[in-house]
Amino acid sequence: MAEILAAGEALERALTLLQGGDVVAIPTETVYGLAGDATNGIGVACIFEAKGRPRFNPLIAHVADMAMAERIAVFDPLSRKLALAFWPGPLTLVLPQRPGNGIHPLVTAGLDTIALRMPRGFGGDLIAKLGRPLAAPSANSSGKISATTAQAVAADLGARIKLVVDGGATPVGLESTIVKAEDGRLRLLRPGGIAAGEIETQIGMEMLRGGGAGVEAPGMLASHYAPGAAVRLNAGTVGKDEALLAFGSQRAEGWHHAAAFLNLSETGDLREAASNLFAYMQQLDRSGAPTIAVEKVPFEGLGEAINDRLSRAAAPRDNTQPKT
Ligand code: AMP
Ligand code: MG
């Protein structure tokens, strides 16, 4: 069972776990978060595993200060104004990523934008001490409601994580409001802990609502990474000009003449495979092979989310429909 430590005495233990690529449930002003080092793919994979999420949706990256935020993302004037007005606080900004920012692609599900927030209290202190951003969705198993007390987190995830940091009941109790600047206007992607009206007063104009060009409500991202190459799943054989994305120690027939080859995990470790998934698909796509053949990945544990992502990549392309 997870250990529950009061926020006042949990900093060192939380740091040790995060530095070892593990996850920690932490209090924030919105709801409890299940945090992992956003630069460590295994740590991020552990978040999805502990939540039992059946798909890799992009997570919010949490920062300690504006300098860390600016190293990760490129701020337009409107977004910077909102950060200065509402951070630390329950506002998440979707921004273009700064290349080479060290954020693991599993955090953003391979997108070139990133959702950023600066939390108040324990989370902020922890990130400052770690010196790296934390990826953190709500600390509840997939499909359950967000937890607002340490006891609720422990009851739900206690068997799957090592530490719950107890900061009492979360003051806001709602997820963060998510917004994105688009050509000088602001779009509301998800209502949350800061009222839309408060943001509109701050910027002196109304926000755009609803889908716009590409629907980007939570879980409905239009711009999820899809490779240019065709993707062929559960490949038992490999054609001569195909690239091969392998898994485990059993090779598909003809693998040695694949145009390009990467193995998600030689030992069949699903955490390792999850952490390599986006980077390897992109790498094989860049090899120029017209097709990426993918070996069978089992459906257990993180395998469900890995298979979900692979089957989206393999689905027929229809740019008019959001990929959910
Ligand atoms: P959660 O961490 O569970 O509170 O959810 C985070 C939400 O932020 C997800 O449901 C996404 O829809 C949204 N989100 C995260 N990253 C992005 C992004 N790069 N672009 C648009 N929305 C995002
Ligand atoms: Mg949630």
XYZ file of C-alpha atoms and ligand atoms in Angstrom:
348
model
C 0.000 0.000 0.000
C 1.096 3.545 -0.674
C 2.644 5.492 2.153
C 0.755 8.707 3.018
C 3.035 11.534 4.174
C 2.031 15.049 5.209
C 3.169 17.683 2.692
C 5.448 19.256 5.307
C 7.588 16.130 5.567
C 7.262 14.526 2.111
C 9.601 16.576 -0.087
C 12.738 14.406 0.159
C 10.881 11.102 -0.286
C 8.963 12.481 -3.279
C 12.180 13.741 -4.864
C 13.892 10.370 -4.466
C 10.988 8.556 -6.117
C 10.772 11.016 -9.023
C 14.536 10.916 -9.586
C 14.258 7.124 -9.788
C 11.645 7.377 -12.561
C 8.719 6.589 -10.266
C 5.397 8.392 -9.775
C 4.036 10.284 -6.753
C 0.519 11.539 -5.998
C 0.674 15.190 -4.998
C -1.792 17.846 -3.873
C -2.313 20.841 -6.160
C -4.872 23.645 -5.883
C -7.114 21.942 -8.486
C -7.258 18.189 -7.720
C -4.634 15.618 -6.668
C -2.163 14.912 -9.474
C -0.271 11.734 -10.327
C 3.138 13.192 -11.099
C 6.166 11.855 -12.968
C 9.320 13.532 -14.337
C 8.213 14.942 -17.712
C 11.680 14.341 -19.166
C 11.762 10.636 -18.228
C 9.834 8.322 -20.561
C 9.641 5.459 -18.065
C 8.288 7.817 -15.412
C 5.624 9.078 -17.812
C 4.753 5.510 -18.874
C 4.267 4.661 -15.176
C 1.613 7.408 -14.940
C -0.461 5.796 -17.696
C 0.115 2.357 -16.209
C -0.976 3.358 -12.682
C -4.106 5.086 -14.021
C -4.899 2.176 -16.326
C -5.560 4.659 -19.121
C -6.547 2.829 -22.305
C -5.025 5.547 -24.481
C -2.140 8.014 -24.521
C -3.783 11.425 -24.365
C -1.508 14.420 -23.830
C -0.783 15.392 -20.222
C -0.310 18.782 -18.608
C 3.320 19.630 -17.799
C 3.741 21.530 -14.539
C 6.477 24.125 -14.006
C 7.922 25.950 -10.990
C 8.516 29.371 -12.523
C 8.352 31.456 -15.684
C 11.981 30.727 -16.626
C 11.250 26.981 -16.722
C 8.080 27.624 -18.737
C 9.975 29.722 -21.309
C 12.596 26.981 -21.727
C 9.827 24.510 -22.606
C 7.440 26.567 -24.746
C 7.283 29.647 -26.947
C 5.015 32.326 -25.461
C 2.987 34.748 -27.580
C 2.104 38.092 -25.909
C -1.452 37.028 -24.982
C -0.319 33.784 -23.327
C 2.451 35.592 -21.441
C -0.049 38.135 -20.148
C -2.290 35.328 -18.850
C 0.634 33.513 -17.227
C 1.650 36.695 -15.420
C -1.931 37.327 -14.296
C -3.000 33.824 -13.227
C 0.122 31.773 -12.404
C 0.554 30.057 -10.055
C -3.062 28.962 -10.385
C -5.612 26.728 -12.116
C -4.961 27.953 -15.668
C -3.363 25.752 -18.349
C -1.925 27.295 -21.524
C -1.453 25.282 -24.723
C 1.683 26.590 -26.456
C 4.125 25.598 -29.216
C 7.001 23.538 -27.839
C 10.530 24.915 -27.969
C 12.636 22.392 -29.921
C 15.121 20.488 -27.774
C 13.238 21.232 -24.545
C 13.825 17.698 -23.230
C 10.112 16.977 -22.731
C 9.483 13.289 -23.412
C 7.132 12.792 -26.422
C 4.828 10.557 -24.345
C 3.848 13.677 -22.341
C 2.428 15.394 -25.425
C 1.382 12.229 -27.303
C 3.775 13.305 -30.052
C 2.172 16.746 -30.558
C 4.317 19.811 -31.232
C 2.298 21.824 -28.726
C 2.333 21.397 -24.960
C -0.151 22.144 -22.177
C 1.642 24.050 -19.353
C 0.605 25.100 -15.875
C 2.278 26.488 -12.771
C 0.726 24.967 -9.637
C 0.630 26.604 -6.232
C 1.971 25.047 -3.025
C 3.618 21.633 -2.643
C 3.724 20.894 -6.382
C 5.548 24.144 -7.111
C 8.100 23.517 -4.349
C 8.685 19.948 -5.536
C 9.264 21.013 -9.155
C 11.643 23.788 -8.091
C 13.660 21.331 -6.003
C 13.678 18.694 -8.780
C 14.655 21.321 -11.345
C 12.546 19.582 -13.981
C 8.884 19.813 -15.031
C 6.370 17.235 -13.818
C 3.752 15.627 -16.040
C 0.595 15.097 -14.014
C -2.954 14.114 -14.882
C -5.503 13.711 -12.102
C -4.629 11.026 -9.538
C -7.505 8.624 -10.169
C -7.826 5.430 -12.135
C -9.181 5.833 -15.639
C -12.915 6.476 -15.750
C -13.214 7.487 -12.085
C -13.737 11.033 -10.867
C -10.786 13.182 -9.816
C -9.599 12.841 -6.231
C -9.624 15.897 -3.969
C -8.214 14.262 -0.814
C -5.165 12.093 -0.155
C -7.445 9.422 1.310
C -9.444 9.217 -1.921
C -6.204 8.838 -3.899
C -4.943 6.091 -1.585
C -8.255 4.212 -1.725
C -8.174 4.225 -5.517
C -4.469 3.980 -6.473
C -2.868 2.898 -3.182
C -2.008 -0.595 -4.394
C -0.276 0.740 -7.523
C 1.841 3.663 -6.257
C 4.346 4.115 -3.422
C 3.582 7.594 -2.070
C 0.599 9.914 -1.623
C 1.514 13.368 -0.349
C -1.249 14.678 1.907
C -1.890 18.405 1.559
C -5.474 18.262 2.821
C -8.542 18.840 0.669
C -7.696 20.659 -2.568
C -8.995 24.255 -2.454
C -10.393 24.508 -6.008
C -11.622 20.935 -6.432
C -12.013 21.314 -10.194
C -9.528 20.686 -13.011
C -7.691 23.654 -14.526
C -9.188 25.840 -17.241
C -7.382 25.135 -20.543
C -6.943 27.877 -23.158
C -4.947 28.312 -26.349
C -3.986 31.505 -28.184
C -4.750 31.462 -31.923
C -3.697 34.476 -34.032
C -4.299 37.025 -31.284
C -7.547 35.422 -30.103
C -7.989 33.002 -27.232
C -9.878 29.718 -27.429
C -11.393 28.001 -24.403
C -10.506 24.296 -24.713
C -11.814 23.175 -21.333
C -13.721 25.095 -18.660
C -12.291 24.656 -15.162
C -11.095 26.300 -11.973
C -10.779 29.845 -13.356
C -14.039 31.215 -14.731
C -14.006 32.112 -18.419
C -15.348 35.563 -17.534
C -12.350 36.255 -15.334
C -9.995 35.479 -18.203
C -12.053 37.581 -20.618
C -11.944 40.544 -18.235
C -8.172 40.182 -18.027
C -7.624 40.175 -21.810
C -10.466 42.553 -22.651
C -12.098 40.331 -25.274
C -14.341 37.336 -25.587
C -12.855 33.893 -25.990
C -13.647 31.597 -28.900
C -15.576 28.490 -27.879
C -16.233 25.114 -29.352
C -14.308 23.297 -31.993
C -13.109 25.898 -34.469
C -11.046 24.479 -37.329
C -9.977 21.372 -35.421
C -11.919 20.216 -32.388
C -9.569 20.347 -29.416
C -11.769 19.637 -26.442
C -10.059 17.325 -23.976
C -9.651 13.929 -25.543
C -10.632 15.227 -28.985
C -7.373 16.406 -30.487
C -7.469 17.002 -34.224
C -3.717 17.131 -34.563
C -2.533 13.888 -33.053
C 0.646 12.648 -34.635
C 0.027 10.373 -37.602
C 2.992 9.155 -39.663
C 3.246 9.916 -43.382
C 3.997 6.248 -44.041
C 1.238 3.650 -44.091
C 1.193 1.495 -40.972
C 0.582 -2.266 -41.069
C -0.198 -3.942 -37.743
C 0.497 -7.437 -36.352
C 3.058 -8.060 -39.075
C 4.347 -11.651 -39.176
C 6.458 -10.968 -42.258
C 8.279 -7.901 -43.580
C 8.363 -6.755 -47.215
C 11.640 -5.563 -48.768
C 10.979 -1.819 -48.758
C 9.094 -1.783 -45.447
C 10.425 -0.405 -42.168
C 9.932 -2.663 -39.147
C 8.841 -1.577 -35.683
C 9.591 -4.638 -33.582
C 8.605 -5.733 -30.093
C 10.210 -8.413 -27.921
C 12.667 -11.127 -28.886
C 10.714 -12.980 -31.648
C 11.360 -11.407 -35.081
C 8.927 -11.217 -37.987
C 9.985 -13.253 -41.010
C 12.277 -11.341 -43.384
C 13.155 -8.738 -40.727
C 16.827 -8.663 -41.745
C 16.008 -7.043 -45.091
C 13.715 -4.375 -43.595
C 14.480 -0.877 -44.937
C 14.800 0.396 -41.351
C 14.490 -1.335 -38.005
C 13.795 -0.334 -34.402
C 12.720 -2.482 -31.450
C 10.284 -0.916 -28.947
C 11.653 -3.244 -26.257
C 13.902 -6.249 -26.821
C 12.930 -7.697 -23.440
C 9.197 -7.183 -24.074
C 8.914 -4.525 -21.343
C 5.712 -2.537 -22.012
C 6.893 0.548 -20.055
C 10.004 0.728 -22.181
C 7.895 0.184 -25.312
C 5.485 2.986 -24.334
C 8.337 5.389 -23.717
C 9.881 4.602 -27.125
C 6.645 4.540 -29.140
C 6.318 8.128 -30.433
C 10.026 8.707 -31.041
C 10.434 5.398 -32.905
C 7.366 5.900 -35.115
C 8.728 9.326 -36.060
C 12.199 7.921 -36.710
C 10.926 5.118 -38.947
C 8.663 7.590 -40.734
C 11.699 9.769 -41.495
C 13.492 6.746 -43.015
C 11.294 7.302 -46.083
C 9.935 3.741 -46.203
C 6.387 3.815 -47.652
C 5.117 1.362 -45.013
C 5.929 0.711 -41.383
C 5.223 -2.905 -40.462
C 4.590 -3.325 -36.734
C 5.013 -6.586 -34.843
C 2.273 -7.734 -32.498
C 2.224 -5.977 -29.127
C 0.263 -7.761 -26.355
C -2.897 -6.075 -25.045
C -2.165 -6.408 -21.323
C -1.333 -3.383 -19.114
C 0.160 -0.502 -21.125
C -0.224 -2.676 -24.229
C -3.821 -1.492 -24.553
C -2.778 2.161 -24.920
C 0.121 1.210 -27.209
C -2.254 -0.756 -29.465
C -4.767 2.117 -29.403
C -2.109 4.545 -30.661
C -0.827 2.094 -33.289
C -4.286 1.380 -34.641
C -4.971 5.127 -34.947
C -1.742 5.468 -36.905
C -2.839 2.575 -39.122
C -6.405 3.833 -39.675
C -7.337 5.307 -43.067
C -6.567 9.041 -43.120
C -9.510 11.429 -43.144
C -8.379 14.954 -42.383
C -11.895 16.308 -41.933
C -12.495 14.227 -38.821
C -10.847 14.869 -35.480
C -8.838 11.896 -34.267
C -10.080 11.230 -30.783
P -5.791 16.123 -17.434
O -4.302 16.128 -17.311
O -6.386 14.757 -17.257
O -6.439 17.182 -16.601
O -6.144 16.475 -18.938
C -5.341 17.284 -19.700
C -6.101 17.700 -20.911
O -5.350 18.727 -21.535
C -6.239 16.595 -21.945
O -7.507 16.017 -21.891
C -6.012 17.276 -23.269
O -7.186 17.351 -24.045
C -5.541 18.673 -22.930
N -4.257 18.893 -23.586
C -3.060 18.477 -23.159
N -2.098 18.814 -24.044
C -2.708 19.441 -25.058
C -2.261 20.022 -26.276
N -0.979 20.006 -26.622
N -3.191 20.584 -27.082
C -4.481 20.625 -26.722
N -4.972 20.095 -25.594
C -4.098 19.501 -24.766
Mg -8.790 13.334 -14.939
